[in-house]
């Protein structure tokens, strides 16, 4: 299918009028704040007191559970926002105000130990950043990160009171934006604040080109589909109100109310050549039809987050957190097939649901000595979800109750050249549905992280962790919908949690001009949730079950080199080999793939230039193997004074954005499709970043763990 060439312009304007440029702005559903990072808080459990950092250019130090990247003057001056500084870590891709990992793991972002978002970091100036901590595996105390990775941005000094921030980022020809505003005011020992963030998106030229073949009811259905252009829209809005009370230097209370809203609409229309072959007689008929999918969802979510922290001495600290969250959700999945104007099939699945959840968590930290720390924690959660699912005529009511309890402890320390962190957690997960009754599961989650430092420049590390992933509420209801005229998807009320075990061994070396970090990661998912196919009532039925076993090996090399002493030029390279194998449920598949990225950057006092190219690796998806679009850009920027930076550039792909997916040869379904958005091609980027600071220094709220409930209950 030929795509029309268009030219899109993107203008980004960031204005910060602030008294603490490192305060998080526009966080979604989680508290934000600052801490005095020059003091080691007991709750953090970090053992950064091994040695004083040796600042030779950009210093990178390796501890038992994380790498610490120190920013030098060149790093702070040459990047416009804190989000851009994450590019200093090989393996992190920053694209469209979002930070992701190239190896496919999830990435959680913290600011001074507090949960934040990529959009918030786009309002933070790099001048206030001291260092960035990168965790390949999140420590036991950060249970919300699961088996993903985590970055924690540490600021150079305590907070400054009073701030007003505004961030506007709009595309010129495509309705797309990322807007945020924040206001903070300090009144003696009390701080009040309000935040708003909005991300309206409308991408034209959205379509899916597809080949599909499957058996159902004694027939073989073969479809060749050409995507017809539609509009992909997504709107996200979030408002939060903060109240912070600091009685003295050792006590803090914070309350935050958040209201979030999201609506996503992604209709798909396809001109289809449909062939139906009778498997008994081998007779076939071919016709031209139009397939249309009309999918959308929306939810409204209020949340209340109350956090209390108390330091009893330099050695003891206690934090307690309470969170209440509600979701009001609506969704629709429709499939329609027409022969001209005549409808052949019309199927609509409507879901109307509500979910209420509460979380209580307590964390106690005890500093035994400067090099040895102990932490304990307890967490309990409970949720009640009710869903009404139907096709417009018949409605089914399903109630799902879940509860989770977790106890954990963690010990960290160092001796000689070794630093270590050992943690363990016992976790109980239970749920009850009308269809399947009560289910209870108990898990043991160990975590071992070990590092040996050879000298100031090199170290070797080993990590092992075990985590559990629980099914989402929407997967366990009674909803069903059509993917094709004979392909039905059903939810499963008897899904269980599954366990992920991963081990990593790596080596790190750095000096003033070179940083390298090769590592090998092996992980295994036991009892993984995967789609299973069956034939019922003349239909091909897809249902998720705990039938998968995933084994993956990843070998990666991240490096950064500064070849010239007097020229601020750097080259960042990240290369990875991925070998994944999934077995179980008659859907065995495997993939071997190479991927990576290369970035060349010039960081002058006034001028900066950056060129990047990324080739994603193939990975196993729900029913097949997927691969994203190759991505690249070039940008040139100039700094004017201390507060203003302007720039321009162009983003690849030049034709359209696309993601391809195909099933394995053994799959009951043969599918090859390419999703595309032609409006994303030839994007010209214009940027303007401005910031201004004022105010006085104040003490800020201590670190806290993230306890937001991100499961909306949608199917």
XYZ file of C-alpha atoms in Angstrom:
715
model
C 0.000 0.000 0.000
C 1.459 3.373 -0.982
C 1.591 6.067 1.649
C 1.390 9.760 0.849
C 4.409 11.824 1.830
C 3.749 14.543 4.387
C 5.851 16.875 6.479
C 5.172 17.223 10.176
C 6.610 19.910 12.419
C 7.031 19.563 16.156
C 7.495 22.572 18.414
C 8.488 22.074 22.056
C 8.363 24.973 24.507
C 9.359 24.410 28.132
C 9.067 27.308 30.583
C 10.132 26.898 34.234
C 9.659 29.718 36.758
C 10.735 27.934 39.886
C 12.471 27.822 43.197
C 13.782 24.298 43.117
C 14.156 23.120 39.604
C 14.367 19.577 40.763
C 10.842 19.367 42.130
C 8.852 16.854 40.133
C 6.038 18.254 38.022
C 2.951 16.552 36.661
C 3.461 13.220 38.344
C 0.644 10.768 37.798
C -0.938 9.286 40.877
C 2.100 9.431 43.171
C 3.586 11.856 45.639
C 6.610 13.948 44.743
C 9.114 15.967 46.713
C 12.755 16.555 47.492
C 15.281 15.256 49.992
C 18.640 16.375 51.239
C 20.680 13.900 49.253
C 23.910 14.820 51.037
C 22.677 12.733 53.959
C 22.153 8.983 53.645
C 18.603 8.223 54.738
C 18.041 4.996 56.582
C 15.079 4.037 54.422
C 17.147 4.156 51.260
C 19.431 1.342 52.349
C 22.191 2.523 50.018
C 25.825 1.786 50.857
C 27.362 4.734 49.058
C 29.885 5.323 51.861
C 32.400 2.808 50.530
C 34.814 5.417 49.205
C 34.791 9.048 48.219
C 33.999 9.384 44.545
C 36.982 9.964 42.286
C 35.882 12.610 39.783
C 37.914 12.008 36.659
C 35.660 13.221 33.890
C 32.401 11.303 34.286
C 32.759 8.879 37.186
C 30.744 5.672 37.373
C 30.812 3.641 40.572
C 29.317 0.210 41.118
C 27.668 -0.798 44.392
C 26.029 -4.029 45.428
C 22.628 -3.165 43.958
C 23.221 -0.268 41.550
C 25.566 1.801 39.415
C 26.018 5.476 40.267
C 26.608 7.861 37.355
C 28.096 11.187 38.462
C 27.383 14.173 36.217
C 30.186 16.601 35.468
C 29.871 20.226 34.376
C 29.830 19.281 30.711
C 26.924 16.881 31.244
C 24.863 19.476 33.114
C 25.473 22.297 30.659
C 24.935 20.339 27.451
C 21.527 18.800 28.253
C 18.343 20.845 28.323
C 16.391 18.690 30.805
C 16.949 15.968 33.369
C 15.147 13.527 31.097
C 17.861 13.966 28.474
C 20.588 13.096 30.998
C 19.245 9.534 31.125
C 20.895 9.124 27.709
C 24.204 8.994 29.610
C 23.290 5.456 30.666
C 23.886 3.067 27.734
C 20.749 1.036 27.090
C 18.178 3.746 27.914
C 16.261 5.214 24.968
C 14.626 8.642 25.340
C 11.922 9.246 22.744
C 8.952 11.631 22.751
C 9.392 12.514 26.438
C 9.408 8.841 27.415
C 12.342 6.787 28.716
C 12.479 3.044 28.010
C 15.033 0.236 28.196
C 16.341 -1.287 24.995
C 16.450 -4.778 26.553
C 12.666 -4.805 26.973
C 12.521 -4.679 30.789
C 10.280 -2.193 32.544
C 11.816 1.064 33.797
C 10.673 2.822 36.973
C 11.843 6.421 37.497
C 12.449 7.974 40.916
C 13.459 11.516 41.837
C 15.333 11.539 45.155
C 13.679 8.238 45.992
C 10.188 9.471 45.089
C 8.199 8.088 42.144
C 8.041 10.421 39.165
C 7.417 10.286 35.422
C 9.319 10.964 32.229
C 7.150 14.023 31.623
C 8.108 15.396 35.038
C 11.803 15.064 34.272
C 11.315 17.163 31.140
C 10.722 20.118 33.523
C 13.819 19.495 35.627
C 17.066 21.319 34.875
C 20.250 19.188 34.857
C 22.129 21.896 36.793
C 20.712 20.559 40.069
C 21.517 16.878 39.450
C 24.326 15.320 41.454
C 24.122 11.752 40.174
C 21.884 9.071 38.686
C 21.535 5.658 40.337
C 20.723 2.830 37.919
C 19.353 -0.454 39.315
C 19.357 -3.420 36.925
C 17.070 -5.149 39.455
C 15.061 -3.150 41.964
C 15.949 -3.793 45.660
C 13.497 -5.557 47.935
C 12.259 -2.287 49.432
C 11.026 -1.152 46.001
C 8.521 -3.951 45.509
C 6.413 -1.896 43.112
C 9.153 -2.134 40.431
C 8.758 -5.926 40.305
C 11.342 -7.564 38.074
C 12.041 -4.368 36.126
C 14.898 -1.885 36.322
C 14.922 1.473 38.079
C 16.675 4.853 37.918
C 16.863 7.276 40.840
C 17.924 10.849 40.064
C 19.721 12.485 43.000
C 19.745 16.288 43.232
C 22.737 18.316 44.459
C 21.063 20.259 47.285
C 17.862 20.452 49.360
C 14.697 21.941 47.961
C 13.901 25.616 47.465
C 10.485 26.967 48.414
C 7.965 28.433 46.010
C 7.722 27.370 42.383
C 5.683 27.868 39.231
C 6.392 25.624 36.242
C 4.892 25.414 32.764
C 5.698 22.900 30.024
C 4.116 23.055 26.570
C 5.059 20.690 23.782
C 2.932 20.658 20.652
C 3.201 19.206 17.165
C 2.425 21.739 14.426
C 0.614 19.621 11.822
C -0.449 16.650 13.953
C -2.678 17.307 17.003
C -0.311 16.023 19.670
C 0.867 17.606 22.898
C 2.423 17.214 26.297
C 1.344 20.023 28.620
C 2.030 20.457 32.316
C 1.788 23.198 34.930
C 2.712 23.168 38.616
C 2.445 25.699 41.448
C 3.990 25.364 44.918
C 3.939 27.758 47.884
C 5.742 27.475 51.230
C 4.039 28.921 54.324
C 6.449 28.423 57.241
C 6.296 24.664 57.915
C 3.490 23.992 55.448
C 3.587 23.567 51.690
C 0.581 23.589 49.377
C 0.697 22.742 45.707
C -1.340 21.951 42.627
C -0.295 20.128 39.474
C -1.915 19.521 36.097
C -0.692 17.464 33.165
C -2.404 16.764 29.870
C -1.371 14.673 26.884
C -3.824 15.009 23.977
C -2.860 12.859 20.981
C -4.411 12.430 17.543
C -2.380 10.584 14.914
C -3.678 10.346 11.351
C -2.961 7.675 8.800
C -3.371 4.860 11.325
C -3.890 1.459 9.729
C -3.023 -2.236 9.948
C -1.945 -4.268 6.900
C -2.493 -7.944 7.684
C -2.410 -11.529 6.447
C -4.559 -13.879 8.525
C -5.313 -17.611 8.266
C -6.970 -19.979 10.753
C -9.354 -22.940 10.988
C -12.832 -22.776 12.511
C -15.969 -24.900 12.095
C -14.427 -27.191 9.468
C -13.364 -24.294 7.247
C -10.061 -22.576 6.560
C -10.359 -18.790 6.637
C -7.742 -16.828 4.704
C -7.783 -13.039 4.676
C -5.505 -10.529 3.008
C -6.247 -7.136 4.554
C -5.146 -3.689 3.431
C -5.447 -1.056 6.137
C -7.570 2.013 5.449
C -6.445 5.244 7.103
C -8.194 6.144 10.371
C -7.401 8.432 13.320
C -5.766 7.122 16.502
C -6.681 9.320 19.494
C -5.613 9.205 23.110
C -6.193 11.837 25.791
C -4.658 11.723 29.263
C -5.253 14.303 32.004
C -4.145 14.381 35.624
C -4.709 16.876 38.454
C -3.182 16.604 41.929
C -3.405 18.656 45.127
C -0.626 18.443 47.737
C -0.434 19.420 51.389
C 2.824 18.920 53.306
C 3.317 19.602 57.014
C 6.838 19.500 58.494
C 6.654 19.743 62.270
C 10.427 19.644 62.753
C 13.543 18.316 61.053
C 12.653 14.722 61.940
C 8.947 14.513 61.157
C 6.896 15.012 58.010
C 3.305 14.412 56.931
C 2.127 14.587 53.336
C -1.342 14.222 51.831
C -2.056 14.179 48.115
C -5.324 13.955 46.214
C -5.115 12.956 42.548
C -7.740 12.824 39.831
C -6.785 11.063 36.604
C -8.674 10.625 33.345
C -7.786 8.751 30.162
C -9.616 7.930 26.939
C -8.188 5.928 24.043
C -9.904 5.303 20.702
C -8.194 3.227 17.996
C -10.607 2.178 15.204
C -9.245 -0.065 12.442
C -10.758 -0.386 8.948
C -9.443 -2.898 6.413
C -10.264 -3.697 2.796
C -10.215 -7.500 2.837
C -9.953 -10.277 0.267
C -11.613 -13.192 2.088
C -11.292 -16.852 1.057
C -13.231 -19.637 2.818
C -12.107 -23.202 2.047
C -14.109 -26.260 3.110
C -11.530 -28.645 4.581
C -13.613 -31.694 3.619
C -14.472 -30.898 -0.004
C -11.589 -28.445 -0.603
C -14.073 -26.121 -2.297
C -13.407 -22.443 -1.740
C -15.149 -19.118 -2.227
C -13.526 -15.701 -2.434
C -15.176 -12.367 -1.734
C -14.282 -8.757 -1.075
C -15.396 -7.479 2.310
C -14.611 -4.647 4.699
C -13.569 -5.464 8.266
C -13.915 -2.795 10.919
C -12.818 -2.848 14.565
C -14.153 -0.163 16.872
C -12.171 -0.310 20.127
C -12.053 2.323 22.854
C -11.857 2.691 26.614
C -11.985 5.452 29.189
C -11.610 5.689 32.947
C -11.819 8.229 35.747
C -9.648 7.568 38.795
C -9.530 9.553 42.069
C -6.840 8.619 44.617
C -5.819 9.714 48.111
C -2.216 9.228 49.267
C -1.187 9.923 52.896
C 2.452 9.524 53.923
C 4.079 9.906 57.357
C 7.798 9.770 58.110
C 9.642 9.967 61.427
C 13.369 9.880 62.168
C 13.947 8.850 65.768
C 17.719 9.283 65.551
C 20.526 9.065 63.030
C 20.073 5.279 63.103
C 16.310 4.727 63.126
C 13.550 5.778 60.756
C 9.914 4.751 60.255
C 7.627 5.483 57.294
C 3.929 4.655 56.974
C 1.848 5.047 53.814
C -1.892 4.754 53.158
C -3.422 4.896 49.675
C -7.058 4.659 48.576
C -7.833 4.409 44.852
C -11.003 4.093 42.790
C -11.547 3.418 39.089
C -14.708 3.991 37.060
C -14.135 2.341 33.677
C -15.958 1.859 30.397
C -14.711 -0.017 27.344
C -15.953 -1.326 24.017
C -14.559 -3.868 21.582
C -16.515 -4.125 18.358
C -15.978 -6.191 15.200
C -18.057 -5.626 12.062
C -17.853 -7.163 8.589
C -19.580 -5.731 5.515
C -20.049 -6.822 1.903
C -20.452 -3.386 0.379
C -23.135 -1.771 2.527
C -24.613 -5.114 3.649
C -23.605 -6.168 7.199
C -22.394 -9.783 7.444
C -21.442 -9.749 11.131
C -21.930 -7.253 13.924
C -20.476 -7.956 17.371
C -20.053 -5.503 20.241
C -18.652 -6.236 23.705
C -19.363 -3.568 26.327
C -17.819 -3.487 29.795
C -18.783 -1.118 32.585
C -16.789 -1.545 35.783
C -15.759 -0.065 39.094
C -12.797 -0.905 41.258
C -11.933 0.168 44.813
C -8.603 -0.586 46.457
C -6.646 0.254 49.600
C -2.958 -0.105 50.429
C -1.144 0.181 53.760
C 2.639 -0.131 53.940
C 5.221 0.441 56.677
C 9.010 0.559 56.307
C 11.529 0.559 59.159
C 15.217 1.313 58.596
C 18.070 0.710 61.038
C 21.607 1.909 60.362
C 23.846 -0.526 62.228
C 27.001 1.330 61.207
C 28.224 3.537 58.396
C 28.658 0.482 56.167
C 25.894 -1.844 57.371
C 22.146 -1.244 57.193
C 19.023 -3.276 57.883
C 15.505 -2.709 56.620
C 12.095 -4.284 57.305
C 8.743 -3.750 55.654
C 5.137 -4.918 55.635
C 2.478 -4.299 53.018
C -1.162 -5.229 52.719
C -3.553 -4.467 49.868
C -7.170 -5.248 49.147
C -9.422 -4.494 46.199
C -13.032 -5.015 45.165
C -13.961 -4.927 41.491
C -17.358 -5.267 39.876
C -17.867 -5.575 36.131
C -20.941 -5.626 33.922
C -20.082 -7.240 30.582
C -22.475 -7.756 27.705
C -23.249 -7.514 24.013
C -26.025 -4.954 24.254
C -28.705 -7.584 24.911
C -27.362 -9.864 27.666
C -25.345 -8.528 30.615
C -23.213 -10.626 32.980
C -22.198 -9.308 36.422
C -18.856 -10.459 37.865
C -17.322 -9.480 41.212
C -13.611 -10.024 41.851
C -12.007 -9.553 45.279
C -8.223 -9.619 45.666
C -5.876 -9.264 48.628
C -2.117 -9.305 48.985
C 0.154 -9.406 52.029
C 3.915 -9.011 51.968
C 6.695 -9.112 54.575
C 10.288 -8.353 53.585
C 13.697 -7.690 55.073
C 16.937 -6.487 53.505
C 20.522 -6.305 54.756
C 23.238 -4.351 52.955
C 26.872 -3.758 53.759
C 30.449 -3.979 52.585
C 33.703 -5.541 53.686
C 37.014 -5.102 51.934
C 36.410 -4.988 48.202
C 32.991 -6.647 48.502
C 29.638 -4.908 48.816
C 26.447 -6.910 49.118
C 22.717 -6.683 49.552
C 20.592 -9.649 50.604
C 16.822 -9.480 50.781
C 13.874 -11.826 51.095
C 10.107 -11.499 51.061
C 7.165 -13.741 51.843
C 4.087 -12.887 49.825
C 0.508 -14.082 49.955
C -1.834 -13.410 47.032
C -5.481 -14.365 47.134
C -8.548 -13.669 45.049
C -12.165 -14.732 44.835
C -14.566 -14.720 41.890
C -18.112 -15.965 41.495
C -17.068 -18.315 38.716
C -14.055 -19.988 40.345
C -14.347 -19.409 44.094
C -11.428 -18.661 46.424
C -7.744 -19.047 45.440
C -4.704 -18.534 47.704
C -1.007 -18.589 46.815
C 2.176 -18.112 48.853
C 5.490 -17.075 47.304
C 9.053 -16.735 48.559
C 11.024 -13.964 46.856
C 14.798 -13.940 47.449
C 17.152 -11.224 46.236
C 20.960 -11.425 46.213
C 23.207 -8.668 44.874
C 26.999 -8.874 45.105
C 29.731 -6.580 43.831
C 33.511 -6.816 43.985
C 35.542 -3.648 43.381
C 38.977 -4.268 41.878
C 40.039 -0.601 42.024
C 38.619 2.882 41.479
C 37.902 2.072 37.835
C 36.626 -1.509 37.587
C 34.291 -3.927 39.326
C 32.323 -7.131 38.739
C 28.773 -7.764 39.903
C 26.176 -10.533 40.232
C 22.414 -10.204 40.777
C 19.726 -12.813 41.403
C 16.063 -12.134 42.089
C 12.684 -13.837 42.079
C 9.448 -11.928 41.550
C 5.778 -12.720 41.056
C 3.383 -11.176 38.544
C -0.327 -11.203 39.321
C -3.041 -11.216 36.624
C -4.971 -8.021 36.052
C -8.551 -7.748 37.209
C -9.881 -7.411 33.668
C -8.316 -10.707 32.609
C -10.333 -12.612 35.235
C -13.849 -11.325 34.507
C -16.526 -12.600 32.132
C -15.829 -10.363 29.136
C -15.427 -11.635 25.565
C -14.979 -10.021 22.161
C -14.287 -10.882 18.508
C -10.898 -10.379 16.857
C -12.250 -11.688 13.547
C -15.586 -13.050 12.334
C -14.735 -16.583 13.588
C -12.106 -15.693 16.228
C -13.412 -15.091 19.757
C -11.371 -13.931 22.791
C -12.576 -14.816 26.292
C -11.336 -13.821 29.745
C -10.411 -16.476 32.313
C -11.588 -16.247 35.962
C -9.095 -18.930 37.087
C -5.791 -17.266 36.212
C -2.933 -17.556 38.704
C 0.199 -15.545 39.396
C 3.473 -16.595 37.803
C 7.092 -16.354 38.910
C 10.040 -14.708 37.169
C 13.581 -15.671 38.167
C 16.513 -13.819 36.684
C 20.273 -13.801 37.176
C 22.801 -11.331 35.818
C 26.586 -11.201 35.823
C 28.513 -8.238 34.491
C 31.678 -6.180 34.517
C 32.102 -2.410 34.697
C 35.122 -0.270 33.798
C 35.411 3.497 33.583
C 37.973 6.270 33.514
C 37.994 9.840 32.235
C 37.450 8.839 28.586
C 35.996 5.311 28.522
C 33.081 3.432 30.094
C 32.209 -0.183 29.249
C 29.646 -2.503 30.823
C 29.214 -5.993 29.321
C 26.696 -8.295 31.018
C 24.749 -11.521 30.548
C 21.143 -11.783 31.725
C 19.239 -15.072 32.046
C 15.610 -15.178 33.133
C 12.893 -17.811 33.378
C 9.137 -17.319 33.653
C 7.401 -20.301 35.195
C 3.667 -20.804 34.641
C 3.511 -17.672 32.481
C 0.135 -16.410 31.275
C -0.152 -17.038 27.515
C -3.074 -17.301 25.054
C -4.331 -20.835 24.343
C -6.521 -21.689 21.343
C -9.391 -24.173 21.134
C -12.344 -24.855 18.814
C -15.860 -24.454 20.231
C -19.238 -24.055 18.478
C -17.639 -23.423 15.097
C -15.350 -20.716 16.479
C -11.645 -20.389 17.166
C -11.538 -19.443 20.859
C -8.565 -17.678 22.452
C -8.221 -17.691 26.250
C -5.316 -16.834 28.556
C -4.006 -19.685 30.714
C -1.029 -20.368 32.995
C 0.632 -22.705 30.510
C 3.802 -20.961 29.381
C 7.453 -21.389 30.262
C 9.795 -18.685 29.025
C 13.579 -19.019 28.987
C 15.640 -16.102 27.720
C 19.331 -15.275 27.464
C 20.493 -11.742 26.740
C 24.107 -10.699 26.195
C 24.717 -6.959 26.018
C 27.550 -4.458 25.841
C 27.081 -0.829 26.790
C 29.903 1.640 26.265
C 30.714 5.332 26.021
C 33.945 6.757 24.688
C 35.365 10.310 24.596
C 38.218 9.964 22.091
C 39.563 13.541 22.275
C 40.800 15.349 25.362
C 40.071 18.872 24.122
C 37.024 18.191 21.938
C 33.715 17.515 23.781
C 32.722 14.644 21.506
C 31.316 11.338 22.798
C 30.081 8.108 21.232
C 27.580 5.885 23.052
C 27.008 2.341 21.804
C 24.678 -0.362 23.120
C 24.557 -3.762 21.407
C 22.507 -6.772 22.520
C 21.874 -10.359 21.476
C 18.481 -11.770 22.469
C 17.561 -15.477 22.548
C 14.014 -16.223 23.792
C 12.168 -19.546 23.898
C 8.540 -19.998 24.923
C 7.005 -23.447 25.364
C 3.617 -24.683 26.501
C 0.037 -24.782 25.331
C 0.905 -25.915 21.824
C 2.289 -22.470 21.003
C 6.045 -23.117 21.124
C 8.106 -20.382 19.550
C 11.605 -18.966 19.714
C 13.471 -15.950 18.432
C 17.119 -14.971 18.068
C 17.835 -11.365 17.295
C 20.422 -8.585 17.403
C 19.580 -5.014 18.339
C 21.123 -1.878 19.692
C 21.721 1.813 19.304
C 24.520 4.291 18.578
C 24.589 7.967 19.541
C 27.201 10.561 18.571
C 27.093 13.783 20.599
C 28.994 17.078 20.558
C 28.660 19.012 23.846
C 30.093 22.496 23.495
C 29.645 25.425 25.870
C 27.017 27.009 23.622
C 26.364 24.528 20.825
C 25.287 20.894 21.084
C 24.663 18.417 18.284
C 23.339 14.881 18.578
C 22.658 12.058 16.123
C 21.154 8.712 17.183
C 20.010 5.512 15.486
C 18.219 2.596 17.161
C 17.492 -0.875 15.794
C 15.132 -2.774 18.133
C 15.488 -6.516 18.515
C 12.733 -9.025 17.871
C 10.873 -10.364 20.900
C 8.111 -12.838 21.718
C 4.696 -11.195 22.011
C 1.323 -12.574 23.131
C 0.676 -14.793 20.108
C 3.775 -14.336 17.984
C 6.994 -12.420 17.422
C 7.087 -8.619 17.189
C 9.577 -5.974 16.103
C 9.384 -2.209 16.408
C 10.376 0.429 13.886
C 13.996 1.456 13.427
C 14.291 4.936 14.881
C 16.735 7.802 14.563
C 17.068 11.565 14.774
C 19.441 14.502 14.409
C 19.249 17.647 16.536
C 21.262 20.876 16.766
C 20.788 23.235 19.735
C 22.278 26.489 21.037
C 22.371 27.804 24.567
C 21.621 31.525 25.018
C 22.612 32.794 28.440
C 21.830 30.642 31.469
C 18.110 30.178 30.978
C 17.369 29.763 27.281
C 18.080 26.977 24.811
C 16.737 26.680 21.264
C 17.178 23.822 18.816
C 16.005 22.161 15.625
C 16.228 18.693 14.123
C 14.518 15.903 12.193
C 13.300 12.488 13.274
C 13.391 9.219 11.315
C 11.430 7.166 10.024
C 10.926 9.250 6.907
C 7.902 7.264 5.625
C 5.851 6.088 8.588
C 6.055 4.677 12.072
C 5.309 0.959 12.188
C 5.352 -2.146 14.368
C 5.295 -5.616 12.815
C 4.133 -8.893 14.356
C 3.921 -12.471 13.104
C 3.002 -15.830 14.605
C 5.266 -18.854 14.906
C 4.925 -21.702 12.341
C 3.390 -24.044 14.960
C 0.663 -21.594 15.967
C -3.010 -22.466 15.231
C -3.213 -18.976 13.734
C -1.033 -17.726 10.885
C -0.799 -13.966 11.152
C 1.504 -11.295 9.789
C 0.579 -7.672 10.362
C 2.099 -4.216 10.320
C 0.627 -1.337 12.316
C 1.524 2.087 10.946
C 0.937 5.795 11.447
C 1.835 7.806 8.362
C 1.461 11.109 10.242
C 4.579 10.233 12.249
C 6.914 10.458 9.250
C 9.293 13.296 8.388
C 8.864 14.929 11.787
C 10.703 18.242 12.082
C 11.495 19.091 15.701
C 11.829 22.660 17.025
C 12.609 23.106 20.722
C 12.757 26.022 23.130
C 13.633 25.500 26.789
C 13.525 28.350 29.322
C 13.834 28.286 33.115
C 14.041 30.839 35.917
C 14.560 30.235 39.659
C 13.689 32.152 42.813
C 12.852 31.477 46.477
C 14.469 30.196 49.651
C 15.757 26.842 50.807
C 13.487 24.630 52.901
C 13.529 21.115 54.267
C 11.638 18.652 52.098
C 9.745 15.407 52.599
C 11.775 12.240 53.041
C 11.814 9.363 50.618
C 8.789 7.145 50.258
C 7.841 4.033 48.400
C 5.296 4.053 45.598
C 1.937 2.555 46.486
C -0.286 3.663 43.628
C -2.671 1.098 42.138
C -2.088 1.126 38.364
C -4.478 -1.730 37.487
C -7.596 -0.007 36.153
C -9.494 -3.290 35.785
C -9.845 -2.923 32.011
C -9.798 -6.108 29.897
